[in-house]
mmCIF file of C-alpha atoms in Angstrom:
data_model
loop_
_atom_site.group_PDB
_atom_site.id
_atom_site.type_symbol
_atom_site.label_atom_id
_atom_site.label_comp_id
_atom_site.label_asym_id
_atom_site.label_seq_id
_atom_site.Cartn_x
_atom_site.Cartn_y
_atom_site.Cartn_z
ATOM 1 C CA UNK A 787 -36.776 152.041 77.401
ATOM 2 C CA UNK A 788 -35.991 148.161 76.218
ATOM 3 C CA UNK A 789 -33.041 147.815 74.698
ATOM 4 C CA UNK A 790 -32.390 143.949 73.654
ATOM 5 C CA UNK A 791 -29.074 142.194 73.010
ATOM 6 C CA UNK A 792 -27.774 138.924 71.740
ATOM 7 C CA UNK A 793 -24.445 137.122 71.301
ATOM 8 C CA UNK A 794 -22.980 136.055 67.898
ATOM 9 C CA UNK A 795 -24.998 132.693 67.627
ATOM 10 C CA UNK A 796 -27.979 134.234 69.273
ATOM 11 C CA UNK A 797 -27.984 131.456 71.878
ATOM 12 C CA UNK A 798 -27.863 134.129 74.503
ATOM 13 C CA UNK A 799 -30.394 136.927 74.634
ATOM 14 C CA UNK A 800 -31.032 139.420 76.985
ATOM 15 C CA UNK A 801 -32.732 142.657 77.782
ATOM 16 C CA UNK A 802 -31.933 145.737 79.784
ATOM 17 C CA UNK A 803 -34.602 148.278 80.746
ATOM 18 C CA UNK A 804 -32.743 151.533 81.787
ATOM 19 C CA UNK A 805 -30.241 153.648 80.745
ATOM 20 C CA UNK A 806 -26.681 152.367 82.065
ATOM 21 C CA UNK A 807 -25.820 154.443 84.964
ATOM 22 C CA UNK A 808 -21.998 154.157 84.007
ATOM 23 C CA UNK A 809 -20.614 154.035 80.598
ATOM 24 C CA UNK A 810 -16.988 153.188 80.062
ATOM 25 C CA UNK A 811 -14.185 152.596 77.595
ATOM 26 C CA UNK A 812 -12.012 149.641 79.303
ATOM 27 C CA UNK A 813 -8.442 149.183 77.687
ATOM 28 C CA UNK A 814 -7.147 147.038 80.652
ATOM 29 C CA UNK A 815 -4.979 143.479 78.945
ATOM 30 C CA UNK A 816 -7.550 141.191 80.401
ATOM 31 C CA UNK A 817 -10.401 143.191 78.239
ATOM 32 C CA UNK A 818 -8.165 143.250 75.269
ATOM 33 C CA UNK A 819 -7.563 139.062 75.833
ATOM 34 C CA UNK A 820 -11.255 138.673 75.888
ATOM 35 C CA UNK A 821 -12.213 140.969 73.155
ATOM 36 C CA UNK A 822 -9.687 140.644 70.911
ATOM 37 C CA UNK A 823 -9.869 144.256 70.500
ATOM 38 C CA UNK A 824 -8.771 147.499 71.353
ATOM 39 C CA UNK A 825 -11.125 147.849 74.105
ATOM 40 C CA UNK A 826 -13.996 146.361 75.776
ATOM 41 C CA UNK A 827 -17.316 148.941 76.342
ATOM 42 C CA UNK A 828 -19.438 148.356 79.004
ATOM 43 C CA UNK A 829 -22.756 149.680 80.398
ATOM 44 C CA UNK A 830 -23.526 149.192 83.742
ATOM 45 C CA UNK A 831 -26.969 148.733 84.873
ATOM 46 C CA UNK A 832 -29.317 147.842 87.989
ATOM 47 C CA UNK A 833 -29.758 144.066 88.644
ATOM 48 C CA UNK A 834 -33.542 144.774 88.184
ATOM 49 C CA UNK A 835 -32.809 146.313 84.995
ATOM 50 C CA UNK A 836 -31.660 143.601 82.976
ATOM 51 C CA UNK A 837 -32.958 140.113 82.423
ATOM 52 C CA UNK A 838 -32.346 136.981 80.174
ATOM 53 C CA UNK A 839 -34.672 136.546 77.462
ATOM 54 C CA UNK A 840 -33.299 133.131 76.768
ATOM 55 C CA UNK A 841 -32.039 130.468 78.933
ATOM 56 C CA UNK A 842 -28.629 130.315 79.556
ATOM 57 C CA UNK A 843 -27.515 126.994 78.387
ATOM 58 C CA UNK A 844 -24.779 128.012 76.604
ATOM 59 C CA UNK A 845 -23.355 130.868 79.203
ATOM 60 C CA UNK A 846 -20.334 129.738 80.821
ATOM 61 C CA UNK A 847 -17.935 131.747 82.932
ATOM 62 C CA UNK A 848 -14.240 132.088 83.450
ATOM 63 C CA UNK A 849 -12.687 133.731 87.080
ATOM 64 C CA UNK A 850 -9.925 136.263 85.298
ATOM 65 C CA UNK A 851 -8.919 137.657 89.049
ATOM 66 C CA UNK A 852 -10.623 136.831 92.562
ATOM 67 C CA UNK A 853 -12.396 139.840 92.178
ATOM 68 C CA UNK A 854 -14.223 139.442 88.405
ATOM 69 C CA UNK A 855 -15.868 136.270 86.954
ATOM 70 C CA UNK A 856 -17.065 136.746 83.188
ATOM 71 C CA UNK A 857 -19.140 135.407 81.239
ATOM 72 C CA UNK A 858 -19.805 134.437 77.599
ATOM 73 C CA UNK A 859 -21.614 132.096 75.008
ATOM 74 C CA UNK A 860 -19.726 128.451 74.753
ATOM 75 C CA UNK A 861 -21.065 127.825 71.141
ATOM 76 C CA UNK A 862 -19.671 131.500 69.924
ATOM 77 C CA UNK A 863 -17.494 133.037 72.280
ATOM 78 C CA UNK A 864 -19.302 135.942 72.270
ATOM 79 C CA UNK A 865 -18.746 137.976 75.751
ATOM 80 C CA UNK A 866 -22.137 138.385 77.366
ATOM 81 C CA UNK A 867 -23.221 139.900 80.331
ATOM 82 C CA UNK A 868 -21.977 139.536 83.411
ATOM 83 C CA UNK A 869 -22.354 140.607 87.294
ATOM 84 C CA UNK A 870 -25.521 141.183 89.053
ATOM 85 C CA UNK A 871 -24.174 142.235 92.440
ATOM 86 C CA UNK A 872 -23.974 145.277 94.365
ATOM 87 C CA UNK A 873 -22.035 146.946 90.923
ATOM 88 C CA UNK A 874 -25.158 145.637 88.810
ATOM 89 C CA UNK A 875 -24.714 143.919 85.797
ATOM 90 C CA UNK A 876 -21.523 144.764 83.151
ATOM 91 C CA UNK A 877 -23.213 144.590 79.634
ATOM 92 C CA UNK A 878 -20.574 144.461 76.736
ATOM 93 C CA UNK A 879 -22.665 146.589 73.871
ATOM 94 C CA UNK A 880 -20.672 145.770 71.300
ATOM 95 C CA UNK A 881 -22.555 144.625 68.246
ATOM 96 C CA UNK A 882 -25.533 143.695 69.958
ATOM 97 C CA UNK A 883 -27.180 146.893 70.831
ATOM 98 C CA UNK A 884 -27.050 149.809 67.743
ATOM 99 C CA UNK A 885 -29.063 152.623 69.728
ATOM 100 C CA UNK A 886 -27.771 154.219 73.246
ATOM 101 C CA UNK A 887 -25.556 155.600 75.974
ATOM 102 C CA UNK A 888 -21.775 156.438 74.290
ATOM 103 C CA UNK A 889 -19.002 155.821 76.869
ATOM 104 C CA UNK A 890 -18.136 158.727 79.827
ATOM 105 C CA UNK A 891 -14.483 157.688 80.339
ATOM 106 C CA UNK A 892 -11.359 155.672 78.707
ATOM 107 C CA UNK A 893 -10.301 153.593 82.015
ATOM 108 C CA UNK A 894 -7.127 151.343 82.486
ATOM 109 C CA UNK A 895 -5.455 153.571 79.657
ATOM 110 C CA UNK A 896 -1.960 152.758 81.631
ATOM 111 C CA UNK A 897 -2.875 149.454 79.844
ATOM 112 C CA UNK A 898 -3.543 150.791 76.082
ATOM 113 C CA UNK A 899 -1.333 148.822 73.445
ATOM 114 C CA UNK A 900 1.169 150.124 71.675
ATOM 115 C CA UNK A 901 -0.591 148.943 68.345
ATOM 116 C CA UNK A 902 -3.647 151.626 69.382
ATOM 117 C CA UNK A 903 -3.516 155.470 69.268
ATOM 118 C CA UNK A 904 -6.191 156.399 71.785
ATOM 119 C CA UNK A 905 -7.824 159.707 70.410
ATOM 120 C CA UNK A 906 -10.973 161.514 70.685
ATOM 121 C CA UNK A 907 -11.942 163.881 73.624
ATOM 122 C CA UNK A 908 -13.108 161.603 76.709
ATOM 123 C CA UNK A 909 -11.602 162.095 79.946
ATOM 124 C CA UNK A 910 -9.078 159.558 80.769
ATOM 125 C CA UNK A 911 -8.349 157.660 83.941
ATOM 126 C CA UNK A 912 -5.381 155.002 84.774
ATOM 127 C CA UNK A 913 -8.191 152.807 86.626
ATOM 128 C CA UNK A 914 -11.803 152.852 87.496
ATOM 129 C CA UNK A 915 -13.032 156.686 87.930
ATOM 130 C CA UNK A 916 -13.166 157.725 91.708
ATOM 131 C CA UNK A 917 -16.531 158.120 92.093
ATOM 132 C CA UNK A 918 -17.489 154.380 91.480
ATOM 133 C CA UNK A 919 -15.427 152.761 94.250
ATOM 134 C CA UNK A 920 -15.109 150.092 91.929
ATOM 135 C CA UNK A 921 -11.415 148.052 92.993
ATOM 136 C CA UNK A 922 -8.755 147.438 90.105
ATOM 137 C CA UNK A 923 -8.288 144.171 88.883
ATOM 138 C CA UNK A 924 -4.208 142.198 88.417
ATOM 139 C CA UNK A 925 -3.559 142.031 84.890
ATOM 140 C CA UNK A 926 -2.817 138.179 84.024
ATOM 141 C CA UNK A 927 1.140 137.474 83.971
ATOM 142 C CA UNK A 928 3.151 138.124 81.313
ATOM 143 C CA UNK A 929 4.495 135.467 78.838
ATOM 144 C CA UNK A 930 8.433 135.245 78.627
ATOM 145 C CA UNK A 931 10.174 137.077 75.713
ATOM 146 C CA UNK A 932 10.568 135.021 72.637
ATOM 147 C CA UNK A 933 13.882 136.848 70.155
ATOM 148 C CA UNK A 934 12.696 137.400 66.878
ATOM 149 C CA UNK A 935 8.352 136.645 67.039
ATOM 150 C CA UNK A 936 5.775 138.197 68.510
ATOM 151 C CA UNK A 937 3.673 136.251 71.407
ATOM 152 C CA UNK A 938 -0.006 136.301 71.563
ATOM 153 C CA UNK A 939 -2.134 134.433 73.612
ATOM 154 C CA UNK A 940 -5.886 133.673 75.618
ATOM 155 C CA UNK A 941 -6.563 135.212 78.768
ATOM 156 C CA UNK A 942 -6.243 132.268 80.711
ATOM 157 C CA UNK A 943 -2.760 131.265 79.568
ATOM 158 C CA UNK A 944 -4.099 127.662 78.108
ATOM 159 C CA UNK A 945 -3.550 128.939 74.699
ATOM 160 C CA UNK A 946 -0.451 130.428 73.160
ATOM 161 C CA UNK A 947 1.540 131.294 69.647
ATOM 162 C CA UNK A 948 4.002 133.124 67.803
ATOM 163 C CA UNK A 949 3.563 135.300 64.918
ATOM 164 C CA UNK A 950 6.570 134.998 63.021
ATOM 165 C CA UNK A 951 6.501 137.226 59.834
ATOM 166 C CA UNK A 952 5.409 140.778 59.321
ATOM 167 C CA UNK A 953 2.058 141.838 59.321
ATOM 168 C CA UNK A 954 0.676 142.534 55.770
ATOM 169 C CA UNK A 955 -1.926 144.763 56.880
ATOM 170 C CA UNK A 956 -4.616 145.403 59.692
ATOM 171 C CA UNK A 957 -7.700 146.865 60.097
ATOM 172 C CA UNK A 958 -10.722 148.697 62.285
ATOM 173 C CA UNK A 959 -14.054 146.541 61.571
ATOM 174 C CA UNK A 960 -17.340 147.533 62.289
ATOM 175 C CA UNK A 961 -19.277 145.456 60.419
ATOM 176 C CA UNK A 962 -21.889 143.652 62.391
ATOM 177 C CA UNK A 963 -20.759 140.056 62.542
ATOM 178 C CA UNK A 964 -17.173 141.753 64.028
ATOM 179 C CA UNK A 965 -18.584 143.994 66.739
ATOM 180 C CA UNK A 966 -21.386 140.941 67.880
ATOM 181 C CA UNK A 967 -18.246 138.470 68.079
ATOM 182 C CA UNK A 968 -15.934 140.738 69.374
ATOM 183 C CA UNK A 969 -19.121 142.141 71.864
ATOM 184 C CA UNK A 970 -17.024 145.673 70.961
ATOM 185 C CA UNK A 971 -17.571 148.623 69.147
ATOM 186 C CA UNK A 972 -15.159 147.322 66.670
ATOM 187 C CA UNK A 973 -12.806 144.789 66.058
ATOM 188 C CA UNK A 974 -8.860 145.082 65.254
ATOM 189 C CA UNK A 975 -7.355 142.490 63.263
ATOM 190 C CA UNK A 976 -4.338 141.730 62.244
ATOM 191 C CA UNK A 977 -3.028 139.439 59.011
ATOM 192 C CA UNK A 978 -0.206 137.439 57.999
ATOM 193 C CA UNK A 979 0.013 134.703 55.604
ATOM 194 C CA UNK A 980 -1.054 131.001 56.528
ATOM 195 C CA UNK A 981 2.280 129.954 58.003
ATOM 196 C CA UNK A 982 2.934 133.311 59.886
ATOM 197 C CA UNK A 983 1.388 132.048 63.398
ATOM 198 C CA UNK A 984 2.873 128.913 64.998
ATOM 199 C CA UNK A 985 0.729 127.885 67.943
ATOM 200 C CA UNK A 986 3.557 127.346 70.901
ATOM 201 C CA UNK A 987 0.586 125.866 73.215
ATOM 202 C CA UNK A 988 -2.719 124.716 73.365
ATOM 203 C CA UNK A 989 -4.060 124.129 69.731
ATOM 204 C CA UNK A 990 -6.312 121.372 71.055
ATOM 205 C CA UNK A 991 -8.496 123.869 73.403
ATOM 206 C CA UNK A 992 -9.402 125.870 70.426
ATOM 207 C CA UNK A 993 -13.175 126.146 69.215
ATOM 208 C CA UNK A 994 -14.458 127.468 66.704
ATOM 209 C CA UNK A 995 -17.774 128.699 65.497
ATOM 210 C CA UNK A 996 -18.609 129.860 61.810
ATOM 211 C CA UNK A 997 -21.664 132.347 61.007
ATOM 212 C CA UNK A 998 -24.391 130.370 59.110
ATOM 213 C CA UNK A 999 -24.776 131.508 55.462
ATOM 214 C CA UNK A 1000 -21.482 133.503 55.817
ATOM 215 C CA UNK A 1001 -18.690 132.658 53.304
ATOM 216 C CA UNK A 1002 -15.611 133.442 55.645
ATOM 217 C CA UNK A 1003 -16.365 134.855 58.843
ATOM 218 C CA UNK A 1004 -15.774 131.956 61.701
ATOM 219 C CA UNK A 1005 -14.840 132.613 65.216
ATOM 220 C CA UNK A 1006 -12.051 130.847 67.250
ATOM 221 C CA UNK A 1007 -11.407 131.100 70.595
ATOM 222 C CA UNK A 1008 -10.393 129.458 73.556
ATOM 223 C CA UNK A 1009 -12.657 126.567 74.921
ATOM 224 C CA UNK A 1010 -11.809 127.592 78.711
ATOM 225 C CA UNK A 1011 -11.766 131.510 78.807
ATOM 226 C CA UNK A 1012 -13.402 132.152 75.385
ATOM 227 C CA UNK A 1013 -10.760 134.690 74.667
ATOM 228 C CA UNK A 1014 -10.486 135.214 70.787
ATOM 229 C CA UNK A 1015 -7.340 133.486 69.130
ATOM 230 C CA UNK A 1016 -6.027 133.281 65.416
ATOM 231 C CA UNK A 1017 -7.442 131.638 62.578
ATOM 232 C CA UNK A 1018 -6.375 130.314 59.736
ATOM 233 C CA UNK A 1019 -8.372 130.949 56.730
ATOM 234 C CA UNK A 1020 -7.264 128.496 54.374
ATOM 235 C CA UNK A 1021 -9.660 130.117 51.230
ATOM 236 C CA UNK A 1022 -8.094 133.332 51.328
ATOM 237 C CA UNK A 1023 -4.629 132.070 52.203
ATOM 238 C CA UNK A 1024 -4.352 133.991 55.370
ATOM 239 C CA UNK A 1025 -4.162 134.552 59.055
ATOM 240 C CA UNK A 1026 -6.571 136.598 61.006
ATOM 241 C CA UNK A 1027 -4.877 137.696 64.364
ATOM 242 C CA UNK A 1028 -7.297 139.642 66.684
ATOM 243 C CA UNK A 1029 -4.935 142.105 67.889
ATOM 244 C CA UNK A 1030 -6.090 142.064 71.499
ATOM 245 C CA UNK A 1031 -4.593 138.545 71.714
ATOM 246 C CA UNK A 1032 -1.120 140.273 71.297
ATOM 247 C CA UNK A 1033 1.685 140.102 74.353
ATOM 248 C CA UNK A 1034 4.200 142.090 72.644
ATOM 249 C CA UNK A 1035 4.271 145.514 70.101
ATOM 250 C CA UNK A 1036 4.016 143.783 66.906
ATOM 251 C CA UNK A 1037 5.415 146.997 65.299
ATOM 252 C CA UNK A 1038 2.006 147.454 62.518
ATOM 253 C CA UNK A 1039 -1.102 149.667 63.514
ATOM 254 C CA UNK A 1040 -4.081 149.434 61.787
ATOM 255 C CA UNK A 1041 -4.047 151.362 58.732
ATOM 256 C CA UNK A 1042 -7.724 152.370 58.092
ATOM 257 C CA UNK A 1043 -10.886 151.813 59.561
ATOM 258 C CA UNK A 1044 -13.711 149.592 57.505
ATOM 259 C CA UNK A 1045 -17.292 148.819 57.391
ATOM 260 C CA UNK A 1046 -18.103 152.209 59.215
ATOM 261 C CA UNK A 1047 -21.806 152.063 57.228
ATOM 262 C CA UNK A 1048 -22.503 149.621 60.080
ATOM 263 C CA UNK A 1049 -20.969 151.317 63.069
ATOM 264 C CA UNK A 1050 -23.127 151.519 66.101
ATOM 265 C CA UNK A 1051 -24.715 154.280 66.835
ATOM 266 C CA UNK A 1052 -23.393 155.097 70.190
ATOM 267 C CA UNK A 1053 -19.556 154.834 69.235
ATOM 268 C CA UNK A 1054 -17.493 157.976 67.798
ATOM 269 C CA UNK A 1055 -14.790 157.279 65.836
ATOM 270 C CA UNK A 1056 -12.415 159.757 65.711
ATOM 271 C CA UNK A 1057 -8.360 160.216 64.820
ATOM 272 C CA UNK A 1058 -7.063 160.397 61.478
ATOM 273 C CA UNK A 1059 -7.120 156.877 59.686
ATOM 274 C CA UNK A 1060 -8.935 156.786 56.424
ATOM 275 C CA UNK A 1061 -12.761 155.423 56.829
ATOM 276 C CA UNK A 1062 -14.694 153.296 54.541
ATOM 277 C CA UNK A 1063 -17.811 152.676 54.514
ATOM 278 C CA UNK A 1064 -17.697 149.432 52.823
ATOM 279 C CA UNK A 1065 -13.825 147.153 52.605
ATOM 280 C CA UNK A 1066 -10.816 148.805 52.132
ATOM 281 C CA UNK A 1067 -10.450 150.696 49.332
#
C-alpha cells in the first residue's frame, strides 16, 4: 500500500506506506483553531511508514502545548504531518488522500462546538481512547467576553476579531480545494457581509495564499500558528468565517452540506442536513 498526500500549494508532499494503526475524529478547540473546522482526522502511522517526498522548505511548526508541536505549509497553511516519535507520525487526511482507513472514534467530544451536531454511530470518548496511552493536551485560554459580537480567533492568540452581525448562512464543503486547505474531511464556513468581522488584533500577521487558476478560493491564516482566519472577499461582497476560528456560540449551524460529489472516500456523512452534490441549491 502507498498512499501519497500533499498540502494545498503542493509544496509539501509526502507518502505513507501502511495502513494507520489508529484512526480518529479529534474535536478538541486547538484542532478546531487549526482546521478551521469541525474536526481534525488523523491517521496515525509507524515512523518507518511515512516519508517526505519533497523537501520541507516550506514546513514550519508551531508548539500548541508542551506536549504537541504541529506542523504545516508556510506558503498555504495547509496542516501537514506531524510527529515521528514513539506515537509515530499524526497525518491530517483531509483532502489530500481520497482512498482509506475511516475514523474508529470521535475523541475530545467534551470539546465539540455548539455550532456542530455530532451524529453518526462511532464510539465516543471525552479524550484519547484508553488503549493508546496517549496524554491530553490544555486547550489554549479563553478570550474575555465581548457584549453583543461574537469572538473568533488563531490558535496562538496573535490574531483576533469580532463578528458583529448575523450570519447569513453557512455551510459543509467538501469540495477538494476546502478539505486540502482545511487538511479535513470538510470544511465549515460561516458568512456575513464585508463589514460583519472587525479584526480586534493582529491584522498584520495575516497571510494569505490564493489557488492558481481559481476565481475565489484564497486561504488566510495566521503567519505564526497557521490557524485559518476570515477573509474578506471583496468580489462577492462577503465574509468567509471558518467556523473553527469561533470562541463563542455564534447562534447559526450550518444549514446543508455541499460539494458531496467530491467527498473523500473514507468519510461518512451522516445526520439530517440536506446534501448537494454540487453548491447549494
Amino acid at each position: 500500500m502507498k498512499n501519497q498526500g500533499r498540502c494545498l500549494c503542493g509544496s509539501l508532499t509526502w507518502e505513507i506506506s501502511a495502513e494507520p494503526f489508529y484512526a480518529f475524529n479529534c474535536h478538541c478547540k486547538m484542532c478546531q483553531k487549526a482546521h478551521g473546522t469541525a474536526f481534525g482526522t488523523y491517521w496515525f502511522v509507524k515512523p518507518e511508514q511515512f516519508h517526505w517526498t519533497s523537501d520541507t522548505d516550506t514546513l514550519v511548526q508551531y508548539g500548541s502545548s508542551k506536549e504537541l508541536l504541529r506542523s504545516s505549509c508556510d506558503t498555504c497553511g495547509s496542516v501537514v504531518p506531524y510527529g515521528g516519535g514513539s506515537s509515530g507520525f499524526w497525518v491530517a487526511p483531509g483532502g489530500c488522500h481520497d482512498d482509506g482507513r475511516g475514523s474508529d472514534y470521535d475523541i475530545f467530544v467534551v470539546d465539540s462546538s455548539p455550532w456542530h451536531d455530532l451524529t453518526g454511530n462511532l464510539p465516543r470518548h471525552d479524550a484519547y481512547p484508553p488503549e493508546t496511552g496517549f496524554p491530553s493536551f490544555p486547550n489554549p485560554p479563553a478570550a474575555k467576553p465581548v457584549d453583543g459580537a461574537v469572538r473568533g480567533g488563531c490558535m496562538c492568540g496573535a490574531v483576533g476579531y469580532l463578528v458583529t452581525e448575523p450570519m447569513k448562512t453557512a455551510y459543509y464543503c467538501h469540495c477538494s480545494r476546502c478539505r486540502q486547505g482545511r487538511a479535513a474531511p470538510f470544511a465549515s464556513n460561516g458568512f456575513t457581509s464585508l463589514d460583519g468581522v472587525t479584526f480586534t488584533k493582529g491584522e498584520d500577521n495575516l497571510k494569505s495564499y490564493k489557488v492558481p487558476g481559481a476565481k475565489h478560493f484564497t486561504q488566510v491564516f495566521c503567519k505564526t500558528c497557521s490557524a485559518l482566519m476570515p477573509r474578506r472577499d471583496t468580489e462577492r461582497g462577503v465574509t468567509v468565517i471558518p467556523l473553527g476560528s469561533l470562541d463563542d456560540d455564534p447562534g447559526f449551524k450550518p444549514v446543508a452540506q455541499i460539494f458531496t460529489a467530491d467527498k473523500c472516500k473514507w468519510h461518512e456523512i451522516t445526520g439530517p442536513l440536506p446534501r448537494f452534490e454540487a453548491g447549494p441549491g
